[in-house]
Amino acid sequence: MTKLLDQALEVARNLPEDIQDDIARVVLQLVGSDESEPLPLSADERAAIARSKEAAGRGEFATDEQVRATWAKHGL
């Protein structure tokens, strides 16, 4: 295991279990080992994605400061 992956896993160990599961699903998908069915989205989630796509289409993106604040909130 590389030092970077080991460091990432150590950070993930300190996150809430639901976030750890989300990270695990992403890793499994990236390496092609995830055989689970896609999770269905709720109406609220679909609406949030649509709003995000519309904002992106207008060129509205988070500032670097907003991104850093989000990362800090999750210990990254």
Short mmCIF file of C-alpha atoms in Angstrom, two decimals, residues 1 4-6 8-9 12 19-36:
data_model
loop_
_atom_site.label_atom_id
_atom_site.label_comp_id
_atom_site.label_asym_id
_atom_site.label_seq_id
_atom_site.Cartn_x
_atom_site.Cartn_y
_atom_site.Cartn_z
CA MET A 1 0.00 0.00 0.00
CA LEU A 4 -0.81 8.26 0.31
CA LEU A 5 -3.44 5.52 0.33
CA ASP A 6 -2.52 4.61 3.90
CA ALA A 8 -6.26 8.53 3.19
CA LEU A 9 -7.52 5.43 4.99
CA ALA A 12 -11.34 7.97 6.69
CA ILE A 19 -19.25 8.58 5.15
CA GLN A 20 -16.78 5.70 5.45
CA ASP A 21 -19.25 3.52 3.54
CA ASP A 22 -19.58 6.19 0.84
CA ILE A 23 -15.79 6.31 0.47
CA ALA A 24 -15.60 2.52 0.31
CA ARG A 25 -18.23 2.42 -2.45
CA VAL A 26 -16.31 4.98 -4.50
CA VAL A 27 -13.03 3.08 -4.11
CA LEU A 28 -14.69 -0.20 -5.11
CA GLN A 29 -16.22 1.45 -8.16
CA LEU A 30 -12.88 2.96 -9.17
CA VAL A 31 -11.14 -0.41 -9.09
CA GLY A 32 -14.02 -2.20 -10.78
CA SER A 33 -14.84 -4.45 -7.83
CA ASP A 34 -18.25 -3.05 -6.98
CA GLU A 35 -20.95 -5.48 -8.04
CA SER A 36 -23.79 -3.81 -6.17
#
